[in-house]
């Protein structure tokens, strides 16, 4: 993933910092050091905790976020940044509108979990999003500072959407391609 990100940054002449937020026991720290990216090593567990730790270090005007499990196509980064430059505050990927590789998402998540969670956000918070839990996102630093994000688990994804809606952020959903992950998911 880091090589793909670097290639995209170079090809599109983006000024960027790459941050890896890690509390794992795998080889992520070694890979991050070898690739000469910013490594935030911490003992906090959870999806949200990883982002909260990384966001403390992020210096850019725009922040792009995605899981580093190979499921996301990092050549999409310029599309997300372009939307922010056009005045959107927050951009979320939509895996259901792009090309989804066979086996990329478990059937229970594809036909039940994600659609149901997105429906709940649409009904209760009027979120016009069809894939509210997509992990590929971008937000302006200015908009991020309005959110006061706090949750440390997977609920971080929902908290971000709900607070973006409550703060009247201009949200855009972009179709993205979704690939089969590499490695084993820790999500239970």
PDB file of N, CA and C in Angstrom, residues 15 20 34 38 40 45 54 67 75 77 90 103 105-106 128 138 146 167 173-174 185:
ATOM      1  N   UNK A  15       1.931  17.337  -2.580  1.00  0.00           N
ATOM      2  CA  UNK A  15       2.755  17.576  -1.404  1.00  0.00           C
ATOM      3  C   UNK A  15       2.055  16.825  -0.277  1.00  0.00           C
ATOM      4  N   UNK A  20       1.575   6.293   9.260  1.00  0.00           N
ATOM      5  CA  UNK A  20       1.101   4.962   9.636  1.00  0.00           C
ATOM      6  C   UNK A  20       0.888   4.982  11.138  1.00  0.00           C
ATOM      7  N   UNK A  34      11.046   1.025   6.892  1.00  0.00           N
ATOM      8  CA  UNK A  34      11.740   0.728   5.639  1.00  0.00           C
ATOM      9  C   UNK A  34      11.291   1.680   4.520  1.00  0.00           C
ATOM     10  N   UNK A  38       6.094   8.378   8.229  1.00  0.00           N
ATOM     11  CA  UNK A  38       5.929   8.727   9.636  1.00  0.00           C
ATOM     12  C   UNK A  38       5.217   7.573  10.336  1.00  0.00           C
ATOM     13  N   UNK A  40       3.552   6.322  13.786  1.00  0.00           N
ATOM     14  CA  UNK A  40       3.015   6.667  15.092  1.00  0.00           C
ATOM     15  C   UNK A  40       2.752   5.331  15.788  1.00  0.00           C
ATOM     16  N   UNK A  45      -5.710   0.446  21.283  1.00  0.00           N
ATOM     17  CA  UNK A  45      -6.346  -0.495  20.369  1.00  0.00           C
ATOM     18  C   UNK A  45      -7.605   0.124  19.806  1.00  0.00           C
ATOM     19  N   UNK A  54      -3.118   9.333  14.718  1.00  0.00           N
ATOM     20  CA  UNK A  54      -2.532   9.858  13.474  1.00  0.00           C
ATOM     21  C   UNK A  54      -2.939  11.309  13.231  1.00  0.00           C
ATOM     22  N   UNK A  67      -7.678   2.350   5.030  1.00  0.00           N
ATOM     23  CA  UNK A  67      -7.057   1.169   5.619  1.00  0.00           C
ATOM     24  C   UNK A  67      -5.936   0.695   4.708  1.00  0.00           C
ATOM     25  N   UNK A  75      -4.721   4.989  -6.091  1.00  0.00           N
ATOM     26  CA  UNK A  75      -4.667   5.904  -7.238  1.00  0.00           C
ATOM     27  C   UNK A  75      -5.887   6.833  -7.244  1.00  0.00           C
ATOM     28  N   UNK A  77      -6.683   8.750  -4.724  1.00  0.00           N
ATOM     29  CA  UNK A  77      -6.409   9.891  -3.842  1.00  0.00           C
ATOM     30  C   UNK A  77      -6.667  11.239  -4.540  1.00  0.00           C
ATOM     31  N   UNK A  90     -15.918  17.106   3.147  1.00  0.00           N
ATOM     32  CA  UNK A  90     -15.739  15.712   3.539  1.00  0.00           C
ATOM     33  C   UNK A  90     -16.134  14.816   2.364  1.00  0.00           C
ATOM     34  N   UNK A 103     -15.433 -11.538  -3.663  1.00  0.00           N
ATOM     35  CA  UNK A 103     -14.868 -11.952  -2.385  1.00  0.00           C
ATOM     36  C   UNK A 103     -14.257 -10.824  -1.574  1.00  0.00           C
ATOM     37  N   UNK A 105     -15.793  -8.363  -0.057  1.00  0.00           N
ATOM     38  CA  UNK A 105     -16.598  -8.058   1.127  1.00  0.00           C
ATOM     39  C   UNK A 105     -17.432  -9.296   1.461  1.00  0.00           C
ATOM     40  N   UNK A 106     -17.426  -9.724   2.726  1.00  0.00           N
ATOM     41  CA  UNK A 106     -18.268 -10.859   3.099  1.00  0.00           C
ATOM     42  C   UNK A 106     -19.728 -10.586   2.735  1.00  0.00           C
ATOM     43  N   UNK A 128     -27.297  11.361   3.089  1.00  0.00           N
ATOM     44  CA  UNK A 128     -27.530  10.910   1.712  1.00  0.00           C
ATOM     45  C   UNK A 128     -26.358  10.041   1.245  1.00  0.00           C
ATOM     46  N   UNK A 138     -11.734  11.459   2.860  1.00  0.00           N
ATOM     47  CA  UNK A 138     -10.874  12.641   2.891  1.00  0.00           C
ATOM     48  C   UNK A 138     -11.674  13.777   3.523  1.00  0.00           C
ATOM     49  N   UNK A 146     -13.816  20.893  13.410  1.00  0.00           N
ATOM     50  CA  UNK A 146     -15.171  21.142  13.914  1.00  0.00           C
ATOM     51  C   UNK A 146     -15.796  19.900  14.546  1.00  0.00           C
ATOM     52  N   UNK A 167     -22.705  19.291  11.741  1.00  0.00           N
ATOM     53  CA  UNK A 167     -21.961  20.533  11.500  1.00  0.00           C
ATOM     54  C   UNK A 167     -22.195  21.073  10.096  1.00  0.00           C
ATOM     55  N   UNK A 173     -20.037  11.779  -1.885  1.00  0.00           N
ATOM     56  CA  UNK A 173     -19.738  10.352  -1.952  1.00  0.00           C
ATOM     57  C   UNK A 173     -19.220  10.041  -3.351  1.00  0.00           C
ATOM     58  N   UNK A 174     -18.083   9.351  -3.426  1.00  0.00           N
ATOM     59  CA  UNK A 174     -17.456   9.012  -4.713  1.00  0.00           C
ATOM     60  C   UNK A 174     -17.436   7.505  -4.926  1.00  0.00           C
ATOM     61  N   UNK A 185      -8.302 -10.173   8.601  1.00  0.00           N
ATOM     62  CA  UNK A 185      -8.997  -9.101   9.308  1.00  0.00           C
ATOM     63  C   UNK A 185      -9.033  -9.393  10.799  1.00  0.00           C
TER      64      UNK A 185
END
